[in-house]
CSV table of C-alpha atoms and ligand atoms in Angstrom, one decimal:
chain,number,residue,atom,x,y,z
A,1,MET,CA,-22.7,15.5,2.6
A,2,SER,CA,-19.3,14.4,3.8
A,3,ALA,CA,-19.0,11.3,6.1
A,4,MET,CA,-20.3,12.2,9.5
A,5,GLN,CA,-18.6,11.6,12.8
A,6,ILE,CA,-20.5,9.1,14.9
A,7,LYS,CA,-20.4,9.2,18.7
A,8,THR,CA,-21.3,6.5,21.1
A,9,ALA,CA,-24.4,8.4,22.2
A,10,ASP,CA,-25.9,8.5,18.7
A,11,PHE,CA,-24.7,5.1,17.6
A,12,GLU,CA,-28.0,3.4,18.3
A,13,SER,CA,-30.2,6.0,16.5
A,14,GLU,CA,-27.8,6.7,13.6
A,15,VAL,CA,-26.6,3.2,12.9
A,16,LEU,CA,-28.5,0.4,14.5
A,17,LYS,CA,-32.0,2.0,14.0
A,18,SER,CA,-31.2,3.6,10.6
A,19,GLU,CA,-33.8,3.2,7.9
A,20,ILE,CA,-31.1,2.9,5.2
A,21,PRO,CA,-27.8,0.9,5.3
A,22,VAL,CA,-24.9,2.5,7.1
A,23,ILE,CA,-21.2,2.0,6.6
A,24,ILE,CA,-18.9,2.9,9.5
A,25,ASP,CA,-15.2,3.6,9.2
A,26,PHE,CA,-13.3,3.0,12.4
A,27,TRP,CA,-10.3,5.3,12.3
A,28,ALA,CA,-7.8,7.3,14.4
A,29,GLU,CA,-5.6,10.4,14.0
A,30,TRP,CA,-2.4,8.4,14.1
A,31,CYS,CA,-3.4,6.0,11.3
A,32,MET,CA,-2.0,6.8,7.9
A,33,PRO,CA,-4.0,4.4,5.8
A,34,CYS,CA,-7.1,5.9,7.5
A,35,LYS,CA,-6.1,9.2,6.0
A,36,MET,CA,-5.7,7.5,2.7
A,37,ILE,CA,-9.3,6.4,2.6
A,38,ALA,CA,-10.9,9.4,4.3
A,39,PRO,CA,-11.4,11.4,1.0
A,40,ILE,CA,-12.8,8.3,-0.7
A,41,LEU,CA,-15.4,7.9,2.0
A,42,ASP,CA,-16.4,11.5,1.7
A,43,GLU,CA,-16.9,11.0,-2.1
A,44,LEU,CA,-19.0,7.9,-1.5
A,45,SER,CA,-21.1,9.7,1.0
A,46,LYS,CA,-22.0,12.2,-1.7
A,47,GLU,CA,-22.4,9.7,-4.5
A,48,PHE,CA,-24.8,7.5,-2.4
A,49,GLU,CA,-26.6,10.4,-0.6
A,50,GLY,CA,-30.0,9.2,0.5
A,51,LYS,CA,-29.3,5.6,-0.2
A,52,ILE,CA,-26.7,4.8,2.4
A,53,LYS,CA,-25.2,6.7,5.3
A,54,VAL,CA,-21.4,7.0,5.7
A,55,GLY,CA,-20.1,7.4,9.2
A,56,LYS,CA,-16.7,7.7,10.8
A,57,LEU,CA,-16.0,6.5,14.3
A,58,ASN,CA,-12.8,7.6,16.2
A,59,VAL,CA,-11.5,4.6,18.1
A,60,ASP,CA,-9.6,6.7,20.6
A,61,GLN,CA,-12.7,8.7,21.5
A,62,GLU,CA,-15.3,5.9,21.3
A,63,ARG,CA,-13.1,3.2,22.8
A,64,GLU,CA,-16.0,1.1,24.1
A,65,LEU,CA,-17.6,0.7,20.7
A,66,ALA,CA,-14.3,-0.2,19.2
A,67,ILE,CA,-13.8,-2.9,21.8
A,68,LYS,CA,-17.4,-4.1,21.4
A,69,TYR,CA,-16.9,-4.6,17.7
A,70,ASN,CA,-13.4,-6.3,18.3
A,71,ILE,CA,-11.6,-3.6,16.3
A,72,VAL,CA,-7.8,-4.3,16.5
A,73,SER,CA,-6.9,-3.1,13.0
A,74,ILE,CA,-7.7,0.2,11.3
A,75,PRO,CA,-9.1,1.3,9.0
A,76,THR,CA,-12.0,-1.3,9.4
A,77,ILE,CA,-15.2,-0.6,7.6
A,78,LEU,CA,-18.3,-2.3,8.9
A,79,PHE,CA,-21.4,-2.5,6.7
A,80,PHE,CA,-24.7,-2.4,8.7
A,81,LYS,CA,-28.1,-3.2,7.4
A,82,SER,CA,-31.1,-3.2,9.8
A,83,GLY,CA,-28.7,-3.0,12.7
A,84,GLU,CA,-26.8,-6.1,11.7
A,85,ILE,CA,-23.2,-6.3,10.4
A,86,VAL,CA,-23.5,-7.8,6.9
A,87,ASP,CA,-20.0,-7.2,5.6
A,88,THR,CA,-16.5,-6.0,6.7
A,89,LEU,CA,-13.5,-4.5,4.9
A,90,ILE,CA,-10.1,-4.3,6.6
A,91,GLY,CA,-7.2,-2.0,5.6
A,92,ALA,CA,-6.9,0.7,3.0
A,93,VAL,CA,-8.5,-0.5,-0.2
A,94,PRO,CA,-9.3,1.3,-3.5
A,95,LYS,CA,-12.6,3.1,-3.9
A,96,SER,CA,-13.9,0.5,-6.4
A,97,ASN,CA,-13.7,-2.2,-3.7
A,98,ILE,CA,-15.8,-0.2,-1.2
A,99,LYS,CA,-18.2,0.9,-3.9
A,100,SER,CA,-18.9,-2.7,-5.1
A,101,LYS,CA,-19.6,-3.7,-1.5
A,102,ILE,CA,-22.0,-0.7,-1.1
A,103,GLU,CA,-23.8,-1.7,-4.2
A,104,ASP,CA,-24.2,-5.2,-2.8
A,105,LEU,CA,-26.0,-3.6,0.2
A,106,LEU,CA,-28.6,-1.8,-1.9
B,1,MET,CA,-10.8,13.4,-16.5
B,2,ASP,CA,-10.8,14.2,-20.2
B,3,THR,CA,-10.2,10.8,-21.8
B,4,SER,CA,-9.6,12.2,-25.3
B,5,LYS,CA,-6.4,13.9,-24.1
B,6,ILE,CA,-3.1,12.3,-25.1
B,7,TRP,CA,-0.6,12.4,-22.2
B,8,ASP,CA,3.1,12.4,-22.7
B,9,VAL,CA,3.6,10.3,-19.6
B,10,VAL,CA,1.2,8.3,-17.4
B,11,VAL,CA,2.8,7.1,-14.2
B,12,VAL,CA,1.0,4.2,-12.6
B,13,GLY,CA,1.5,4.3,-8.8
B,14,GLY,CA,2.3,7.4,-6.8
B,15,GLY,CA,5.0,6.2,-4.4
B,16,PRO,CA,8.5,7.7,-4.2
B,17,ALA,CA,9.6,6.0,-7.5
B,18,GLY,CA,6.6,7.3,-9.5
B,19,MET,CA,6.7,10.8,-7.9
B,20,THR,CA,10.5,11.2,-8.7
B,21,ALA,CA,9.9,10.1,-12.3
B,22,ALA,CA,7.2,12.7,-12.6
B,23,ILE,CA,9.5,15.5,-11.2
B,24,TYR,CA,11.9,14.8,-14.1
B,25,THR,CA,9.3,14.5,-16.9
B,26,GLN,CA,7.3,17.5,-15.7
B,27,ARG,CA,10.4,19.7,-15.5
B,28,SER,CA,11.1,18.8,-19.1
B,29,LEU,CA,7.6,20.1,-19.8
B,30,LEU,CA,6.1,16.7,-20.6
B,31,GLU,CA,2.5,16.5,-19.7
B,32,THR,CA,2.6,14.0,-16.8
B,33,LEU,CA,-0.3,12.3,-15.0
B,34,ILE,CA,0.1,10.1,-11.9
B,35,VAL,CA,-2.6,7.5,-11.3
B,36,GLU,CA,-2.8,6.4,-7.7
B,37,GLN,CA,-5.3,4.1,-6.1
B,38,LEU,CA,-5.0,5.3,-2.5
B,39,MET,CA,-2.8,8.2,-1.6
B,40,PRO,CA,0.5,9.6,-2.8
B,41,GLY,CA,3.5,8.3,-0.8
B,42,GLY,CA,3.0,4.5,-1.2
B,43,ASN,CA,4.7,2.5,1.5
B,44,VAL,CA,6.6,5.5,2.8
B,45,ALA,CA,3.3,7.0,4.0
B,46,ILE,CA,2.8,4.1,6.5
B,47,THR,CA,6.4,3.9,7.7
B,48,ASN,CA,6.9,5.1,11.2
B,49,LYS,CA,10.3,6.6,10.9
B,50,VAL,CA,12.9,6.8,8.2
B,51,GLU,CA,16.5,7.0,9.3
B,52,ASN,CA,18.4,6.1,6.1
B,53,TYR,CA,17.2,8.7,3.6
B,54,PRO,CA,19.9,11.3,3.0
B,55,GLY,CA,19.1,14.8,4.2
B,56,PHE,CA,17.1,13.8,7.2
B,57,ASN,CA,18.6,12.3,10.4
B,58,GLU,CA,15.2,11.1,11.2
B,59,ILE,CA,11.8,11.9,9.6
B,60,SER,CA,8.4,10.3,9.9
B,61,GLY,CA,7.3,8.5,6.7
B,62,GLY,CA,4.1,10.5,6.7
B,63,GLU,CA,6.1,13.8,6.7
B,64,LEU,CA,8.5,12.6,4.0
B,65,SER,CA,5.8,11.5,1.6
B,66,LYS,CA,3.8,14.7,2.2
B,67,ARG,CA,6.9,16.7,1.2
B,68,MET,CA,7.3,14.6,-2.0
B,69,GLU,CA,3.7,15.1,-2.8
B,70,ASP,CA,3.8,18.9,-2.3
B,71,GLN,CA,6.8,19.2,-4.5
B,72,VAL,CA,5.3,17.2,-7.3
B,73,LYS,CA,2.0,19.1,-7.1
B,74,ASN,CA,3.8,22.4,-7.1
B,75,LEU,CA,5.4,21.5,-10.3
B,76,GLY,CA,2.0,21.0,-11.8
B,77,VAL,CA,1.9,17.3,-12.1
B,78,GLU,CA,-1.7,16.1,-12.2
B,79,PHE,CA,-3.0,13.3,-10.0
B,80,LEU,CA,-5.8,11.0,-10.8
B,81,SER,CA,-7.4,8.8,-8.1
B,82,GLY,CA,-8.0,5.4,-9.5
B,83,GLN,CA,-6.9,1.8,-9.8
B,84,VAL,CA,-5.2,0.7,-13.0
B,85,GLU,CA,-6.7,-2.6,-14.2
B,86,SER,CA,-4.8,-3.2,-17.4
B,87,ILE,CA,-2.5,-1.6,-20.0
B,88,SER,CA,-2.5,-2.1,-23.8
B,89,GLN,CA,-1.1,-0.5,-26.9
B,90,ASP,CA,-1.5,-0.2,-30.7
B,91,GLU,CA,0.9,1.2,-33.3
B,92,ASP,CA,0.2,4.8,-32.2
B,93,LEU,CA,-0.5,4.9,-28.5
B,94,LYS,CA,-0.6,3.2,-25.2
B,95,TYR,CA,-3.8,2.8,-23.1
B,96,VAL,CA,-4.2,2.6,-19.4
B,97,THR,CA,-7.6,1.2,-18.3
B,98,LEU,CA,-9.0,1.9,-14.9
B,99,SER,CA,-11.2,-0.3,-12.8
B,100,ASP,CA,-14.2,2.0,-13.5
B,101,GLY,CA,-13.9,1.1,-17.2
B,102,SER,CA,-12.5,4.5,-18.3
B,103,TYR,CA,-9.1,4.7,-20.0
B,104,LEU,CA,-6.3,7.1,-20.6
B,105,GLN,CA,-4.2,7.6,-23.7
B,106,THR,CA,-0.5,8.2,-23.5
B,107,LYS,CA,2.7,8.1,-25.4
B,108,SER,CA,4.6,6.4,-22.6
B,109,ILE,CA,4.1,4.7,-19.3
B,110,ILE,CA,6.0,4.3,-16.1
B,111,LEU,CA,5.1,1.3,-13.9
B,112,SER,CA,5.8,2.1,-10.3
B,113,THR,CA,3.1,0.2,-8.5
B,114,GLY,CA,5.5,-1.0,-5.7
B,115,ALA,CA,4.8,-4.1,-3.7
B,116,GLY,CA,2.5,-5.3,-1.0
B,117,TRP,CA,3.1,-7.6,1.9
B,118,ARG,CA,3.6,-11.3,1.5
B,119,ASN,CA,1.2,-13.6,3.4
B,120,LEU,CA,2.4,-16.5,5.5
B,121,GLY,CA,-0.2,-18.7,3.9
B,122,VAL,CA,-1.0,-20.7,7.0
B,123,PRO,CA,-4.5,-21.8,8.3
B,124,GLY,CA,-6.2,-19.0,10.3
B,125,GLU,CA,-4.2,-16.2,8.7
B,126,ARG,CA,-7.0,-14.9,6.5
B,127,LYS,CA,-9.7,-15.6,9.0
B,128,PHE,CA,-8.0,-13.5,11.7
B,129,THR,CA,-6.8,-10.7,9.5
B,130,GLY,CA,-7.9,-7.6,11.3
B,131,ARG,CA,-8.7,-9.8,14.2
B,132,GLY,CA,-5.2,-10.0,15.6
B,133,VAL,CA,-3.3,-10.7,12.4
B,134,SER,CA,-1.7,-7.4,11.1
B,135,TYR,CA,0.7,-6.3,8.5
B,136,CYS,CA,1.0,-2.7,9.6
B,137,GLY,CA,2.6,-1.7,12.9
B,138,THR,CA,1.8,2.1,12.7
B,139,CYS,CA,-1.8,1.2,12.0
B,140,ASP,CA,-2.5,-1.4,14.6
B,141,GLY,CA,0.2,-1.1,17.2
B,142,PRO,CA,-1.8,1.0,19.7
B,143,PHE,CA,-4.5,-1.7,19.9
B,144,PHE,CA,-2.0,-4.0,21.6
B,145,LYS,CA,-1.1,-1.9,24.5
B,146,ASP,CA,0.1,-4.1,27.4
B,147,LYS,CA,-0.5,-7.2,25.4
B,148,VAL,CA,1.7,-10.1,24.5
B,149,ILE,CA,2.2,-10.2,20.7
B,150,ALA,CA,4.4,-12.0,18.1
B,151,VAL,CA,6.3,-10.6,15.1
B,152,VAL,CA,7.2,-12.9,12.3
B,153,GLY,CA,10.2,-12.3,10.1
B,154,GLY,CA,13.9,-11.5,10.3
B,155,GLY,CA,14.6,-8.7,7.7
B,156,ASP,CA,14.9,-5.0,8.2
B,157,THR,CA,11.2,-4.4,8.3
B,158,ALA,CA,10.5,-7.2,11.0
B,159,LEU,CA,13.3,-5.8,13.2
B,160,ASP,CA,12.3,-2.2,12.8
B,161,GLU,CA,8.7,-2.9,13.4
B,162,SER,CA,9.5,-4.9,16.5
B,163,LEU,CA,11.3,-1.9,17.9
B,164,TYR,CA,8.3,0.3,17.1
B,165,LEU,CA,5.7,-2.1,18.6
B,166,GLU,CA,7.8,-2.5,21.7
B,167,ARG,CA,6.4,0.8,23.1
B,168,PHE,CA,2.9,-0.7,23.2
B,169,ALA,CA,3.2,-4.4,23.8
B,170,SER,CA,4.1,-5.9,27.2
B,171,LYS,CA,6.2,-8.5,25.5
B,172,ILE,CA,7.1,-9.4,21.9
B,173,PHE,CA,8.1,-12.8,20.6
B,174,LEU,CA,10.1,-12.3,17.4
B,175,ILE,CA,9.7,-15.5,15.4
B,176,HIS,CA,12.4,-16.2,12.8
B,177,ARG,CA,12.9,-19.3,10.8
B,178,ARG,CA,16.7,-19.2,10.8
B,179,ASP,CA,19.4,-18.9,13.5
B,180,ALA,CA,20.5,-15.4,12.4
B,181,PHE,CA,18.8,-12.2,11.2
B,182,ARG,CA,19.1,-10.8,7.7
B,183,GLY,CA,18.3,-7.2,8.8
B,184,ALA,CA,20.7,-4.4,9.3
B,185,LYS,CA,23.3,-4.8,12.1
B,186,ILE,CA,22.1,-1.6,13.8
B,187,PHE,CA,18.6,-3.0,14.1
B,188,GLN,CA,19.9,-6.4,15.2
B,189,ASP,CA,21.8,-4.9,18.1
B,190,ARG,CA,18.8,-2.9,19.2
B,191,VAL,CA,16.5,-5.9,19.1
B,192,LEU,CA,18.9,-8.2,20.9
B,193,LYS,CA,19.4,-5.6,23.6
B,194,ASN,CA,15.7,-4.9,24.1
B,195,PRO,CA,14.4,-6.5,27.3
B,196,LYS,CA,10.9,-6.8,26.0
B,197,ILE,CA,11.8,-8.6,22.8
B,198,GLU,CA,12.5,-12.4,23.0
B,199,VAL,CA,13.7,-14.0,19.8
B,200,VAL,CA,12.3,-17.4,18.9
B,201,TRP,CA,15.0,-18.8,16.5
B,202,ASN,CA,14.6,-21.6,13.9
B,203,SER,CA,10.8,-21.5,14.1
B,204,VAL,CA,7.9,-21.1,11.7
B,205,VAL,CA,4.2,-20.5,12.4
B,206,THR,CA,2.1,-23.4,11.1
B,207,GLU,CA,-1.3,-22.1,12.3
B,208,ILE,CA,-2.9,-19.1,13.8
B,209,GLN,CA,-5.7,-19.9,16.2
B,210,GLY,CA,-8.3,-17.9,18.1
B,211,ASP,CA,-11.8,-17.4,19.1
B,212,GLN,CA,-13.2,-13.9,18.2
B,213,ILE,CA,-9.6,-12.7,18.0
B,214,VAL,CA,-6.2,-14.4,17.9
B,215,ASN,CA,-5.1,-16.2,21.1
B,216,ASN,CA,-2.5,-18.8,20.0
B,217,LEU,CA,0.1,-19.6,17.5
B,218,ARG,CA,1.3,-23.1,16.6
B,219,LEU,CA,5.0,-23.1,16.0
B,220,LYS,CA,7.3,-25.7,14.5
B,221,ASN,CA,11.0,-25.8,15.1
B,222,THR,CA,12.8,-26.0,11.7
B,223,LYS,CA,15.7,-28.0,13.2
B,224,THR,CA,14.1,-30.5,15.4
B,225,GLY,CA,10.6,-30.6,14.0
B,226,GLU,CA,9.2,-30.1,17.5
B,227,GLU,CA,5.8,-28.3,17.7
B,228,LYS,CA,4.6,-26.0,20.4
B,229,ASP,CA,1.9,-23.4,21.4
B,230,LEU,CA,2.7,-19.8,21.8
B,231,PRO,CA,-0.3,-17.9,23.4
B,232,VAL,CA,-0.4,-14.3,22.0
B,233,GLU,CA,-3.1,-11.8,21.4
B,234,GLY,CA,-1.7,-10.5,18.1
B,235,VAL,CA,0.7,-11.4,15.4
B,236,PHE,CA,2.4,-8.9,13.0
B,237,ILE,CA,3.7,-10.5,9.8
B,238,PHE,CA,6.7,-9.0,8.0
B,239,ILE,CA,8.1,-11.7,5.8
B,240,GLY,CA,8.9,-9.8,2.6
B,241,GLN,CA,6.8,-8.4,-0.2
B,242,GLU,CA,5.0,-9.3,-3.3
B,243,PRO,CA,5.1,-7.0,-6.4
B,244,ASN,CA,1.9,-5.4,-7.5
B,245,THR,CA,2.1,-6.7,-11.1
B,246,LYS,CA,-1.0,-8.9,-11.5
B,247,PHE,CA,-2.7,-6.3,-13.7
B,248,LEU,CA,0.1,-6.6,-16.2
B,249,LYS,CA,-0.6,-10.2,-17.0
B,250,THR,CA,1.9,-11.0,-19.8
B,251,PHE,CA,2.5,-7.5,-20.9
B,252,CYS,CA,6.1,-7.2,-19.6
B,253,ASP,CA,8.6,-9.9,-18.7
B,254,LEU,CA,8.3,-10.8,-15.0
B,255,ASP,CA,10.6,-13.0,-12.9
B,256,LYS,CA,9.2,-16.0,-11.1
B,257,TYR,CA,8.1,-13.9,-8.1
B,258,GLY,CA,6.3,-11.4,-10.4
B,259,TYR,CA,8.9,-8.6,-10.3
B,260,ILE,CA,9.3,-6.7,-13.6
B,261,ILE,CA,12.5,-7.4,-15.4
B,262,THR,CA,14.2,-4.2,-16.8
B,263,ASP,CA,17.7,-3.2,-17.9
B,264,GLN,CA,19.7,-0.7,-16.0
B,265,GLU,CA,17.9,2.1,-17.7
B,266,MET,CA,14.5,0.9,-16.5
B,267,HIS,CA,13.3,-0.2,-20.0
B,268,THR,CA,10.9,-3.1,-19.9
B,269,ARG,CA,10.6,-5.5,-22.9
B,270,VAL,CA,8.0,-3.1,-24.4
B,271,ASP,CA,9.2,0.1,-26.1
B,272,GLY,CA,8.0,3.2,-24.2
B,273,ILE,CA,7.1,1.4,-21.1
B,274,PHE,CA,9.5,1.7,-18.1
B,275,ALA,CA,9.4,0.3,-14.6
B,276,ALA,CA,10.9,1.9,-11.4
B,277,GLY,CA,11.0,1.2,-7.7
B,278,ASP,CA,9.9,-1.9,-5.7
B,279,VAL,CA,8.0,-3.3,-8.6
B,280,ARG,CA,11.2,-4.0,-10.4
B,281,LYS,CA,13.6,-7.0,-9.9
B,282,LYS,CA,16.7,-5.6,-8.2
B,283,ASN,CA,18.8,-6.1,-5.1
B,284,LEU,CA,17.8,-3.4,-2.7
B,285,TYR,CA,14.2,-2.3,-2.0
B,286,GLN,CA,14.4,1.1,-0.3
B,287,ILE,CA,13.3,4.7,-0.7
B,288,ALA,CA,16.7,5.8,-1.9
B,289,THR,CA,16.8,3.2,-4.6
B,290,ALA,CA,13.1,3.9,-5.6
B,291,VAL,CA,13.9,7.5,-6.2
B,292,GLY,CA,17.1,6.6,-8.0
B,293,ASP,CA,15.1,4.3,-10.3
B,294,GLY,CA,12.4,7.0,-10.8
B,295,ALA,CA,15.0,9.6,-11.8
B,296,ILE,CA,16.5,7.2,-14.4
B,297,ALA,CA,13.1,6.2,-15.7
B,298,GLY,CA,12.0,9.9,-16.0
B,299,TYR,CA,15.2,10.7,-17.9
B,300,MET,CA,14.9,7.8,-20.2
B,301,ILE,CA,11.3,8.7,-21.1
B,302,ILE,CA,12.5,12.2,-22.0
B,303,LYS,CA,15.0,10.7,-24.4
B,304,TYR,CA,12.5,8.2,-25.7
B,305,LEU,CA,9.9,10.9,-26.5
B,306,GLU,CA,12.5,13.1,-28.1
B,307,GLU,CA,13.5,10.2,-30.4
B,308,LEU,CA,9.9,9.4,-31.1
B,309,LYS,CA,9.3,13.0,-32.2
B,310,CYS,CA,12.4,12.9,-34.5
B,311,LYS,CA,11.2,9.7,-36.1
B,312,GLU,CA,7.7,11.1,-36.6
B,313,GLU,CA,9.2,14.3,-38.2
B,314,GLU,CA,11.3,12.1,-40.4
B,315,LYS,CA,8.3,10.1,-41.4
B,316,ASN,CA,6.3,13.2,-42.2
B,317,GLU,CA,9.2,14.6,-44.3
B,318,CYS,CA,9.4,11.2,-46.1
B,319,ASN,CA,5.6,11.3,-46.8
B,320,ALA,CA,5.9,14.8,-48.0
B,321,ASP,CA,8.8,13.7,-50.3
B,322,GLN,CA,6.7,10.9,-51.7
B,323,ASN,CA,3.7,13.2,-52.4
B,324,SER,CA,5.8,15.7,-54.3
C,1,LIG,C1,6.7,-0.9,7.1
C,1,LIG,C2,7.8,-0.5,6.1
C,1,LIG,C3,8.9,0.2,6.6
C,1,LIG,C4,9.9,0.7,5.6
C,1,LIG,N1,10.9,1.4,6.1
C,1,LIG,C5,11.9,1.9,5.2
C,1,LIG,C6,12.9,2.7,5.7
C,1,LIG,O1,13.1,3.0,6.9
C,1,LIG,N2,13.8,3.2,4.7
C,1,LIG,C7,13.7,2.9,3.4
C,1,LIG,O2,14.5,3.4,2.6
C,1,LIG,N3,12.7,2.1,2.9
C,1,LIG,C8,11.8,1.6,3.8
C,1,LIG,N4,10.8,0.8,3.4
C,1,LIG,C9,10.7,0.5,1.9
C,1,LIG,C10,10.1,1.6,1.1
C,1,LIG,O3,8.9,2.0,1.7
C,1,LIG,C11,9.9,1.2,-0.4
C,1,LIG,O4,11.1,0.7,-0.9
C,1,LIG,C12,9.4,2.3,-1.2
C,1,LIG,O5,8.2,2.9,-0.7
C,1,LIG,C13,9.2,1.9,-2.7
C,1,LIG,O6,8.7,2.9,-3.4
C,1,LIG,P1,7.8,2.6,-4.8
C,1,LIG,O7,7.5,4.0,-5.3
C,1,LIG,O8,8.6,1.7,-5.6
C,1,LIG,O9,6.6,1.8,-4.3
C,1,LIG,P2,5.4,2.1,-3.2
C,1,LIG,O10,5.9,2.9,-2.1
C,1,LIG,O11,4.9,0.7,-2.8
C,1,LIG,O12,4.3,2.8,-4.0
C,1,LIG,C14,3.5,2.2,-5.0
C,1,LIG,C15,2.2,2.9,-5.1
C,1,LIG,O13,1.5,2.4,-6.3
C,1,LIG,C16,0.1,2.3,-5.9
C,1,LIG,N5,-0.5,1.3,-6.8
C,1,LIG,C17,-0.3,0.0,-6.7
C,1,LIG,N6,-1.0,-0.7,-7.7
C,1,LIG,C18,-1.7,0.3,-8.3
C,1,LIG,C19,-2.7,0.2,-9.4
C,1,LIG,N7,-3.1,-0.9,-10.0
C,1,LIG,N8,-3.3,1.4,-9.8
C,1,LIG,C20,-2.9,2.6,-9.2
C,1,LIG,N9,-2.0,2.7,-8.2
C,1,LIG,C21,-1.4,1.5,-7.7
C,1,LIG,C22,0.1,2.0,-4.5
C,1,LIG,O14,-1.2,2.4,-3.9
C,1,LIG,C23,1.3,2.8,-3.9
C,1,LIG,O15,0.9,4.1,-3.5
C,1,LIG,C24,9.8,0.4,4.2
C,1,LIG,C25,8.6,-0.4,3.8
C,1,LIG,C26,7.7,-0.8,4.7
C,1,LIG,C27,6.5,-1.6,4.2
């Protein structure tokens, strides 16, 4: 499964109450480095299917959540476990960096 | 990726330098692979607008890098998504090791890994990265709509980015450690005429402060030593770049800043390994010079592999002579 788009309405159920860890990529149409990591996130979503969820949150559409999480730089990836943020990655980074942080979550 | 395959050319880094080199080698029918850790285009992909690359009065960096990528892919150059961790060689071949532990075998290598931004290295910078400290205007500018921000630097990039960020911010303090800019005159004029941009001359940032996000900079005047506060909600840092050469360790000669030392034909100290673009020690770091370097490196590889082939054929003839 490719990374799924998360909306404010399903943030609570999909992310905060998720049984498995979730990583959320905050992104926007106008952000080039976000485009760089988008295919990487889709790959990771497939590789870790069933173990973690990979979501994408559009900061222009879900403005309130972006503000709530103090997002002022994208891409930002937040790593959630049991509803808590346990790790953060800022900027476009190689796949191996994201992957090793996911492995730390499991 | 088939790791038993022996490539003619492996290009490390798919920015304009690497892609240009690949155009030349692929058109000479050399089997060429580009290894790129993020996305083809390198720093061009994140540039707002390019006005000094011939053929385009004005083109967005995203569009320019997409065109380069399409051209290279149409020629049949292969791309591999991965991060190069080290390179090595023996008498026969060169090896490019990726961060997942796999490796590639090749007859020659082009190093075109470009450069990343340089950090200020002051307290608070790391803590607030992504929390008001930014190195990319096109990525983060829109978050600072109607906010007071600072830009640090005085070269082309700092001036150009200030002019871009001006459309979002309510006010920009451009902090520069000297009393004159280094950047192009055309940018200087635009910056100095812009009512939203106020230049803070002869000043350096000594600390970045904040709570959840940045709210203040500590500045020091380089002439008088006087210190003061500058309340801002964001700070964009453009104080030059640092070459991506850590993975080379001692493999090539580097200057004291880490740039690869080459001759005018892009040879490094190691036979069959060439460097091109921003990763190389030179005087002008631009797209036009990166593609120039890439063309030369590509051409020199073509020559190098021809000579290598000749030598091998001579050696085989020589062996045959001995056996007879
Ligand atoms: C904000 C900004 C604005 C600019 N504006 C202009 C402008 O208007 N005009 C102009 O001419 N120039 C401009 N420049 C400069 C221009 O972008 C560079 O000179 C040019 O991109 C250099 O090309 P390159 O191929 O050498 O390196 P890069 O473009 O840096 O590409 C290097 C590539 O190598 C990859 N890489 C690095 N390490 C590894 C590794 N270990 N494994 C795999 N891949 C790796 C990187 O991901 C990157 O894609 C600007 C630069 C910036 C940052």
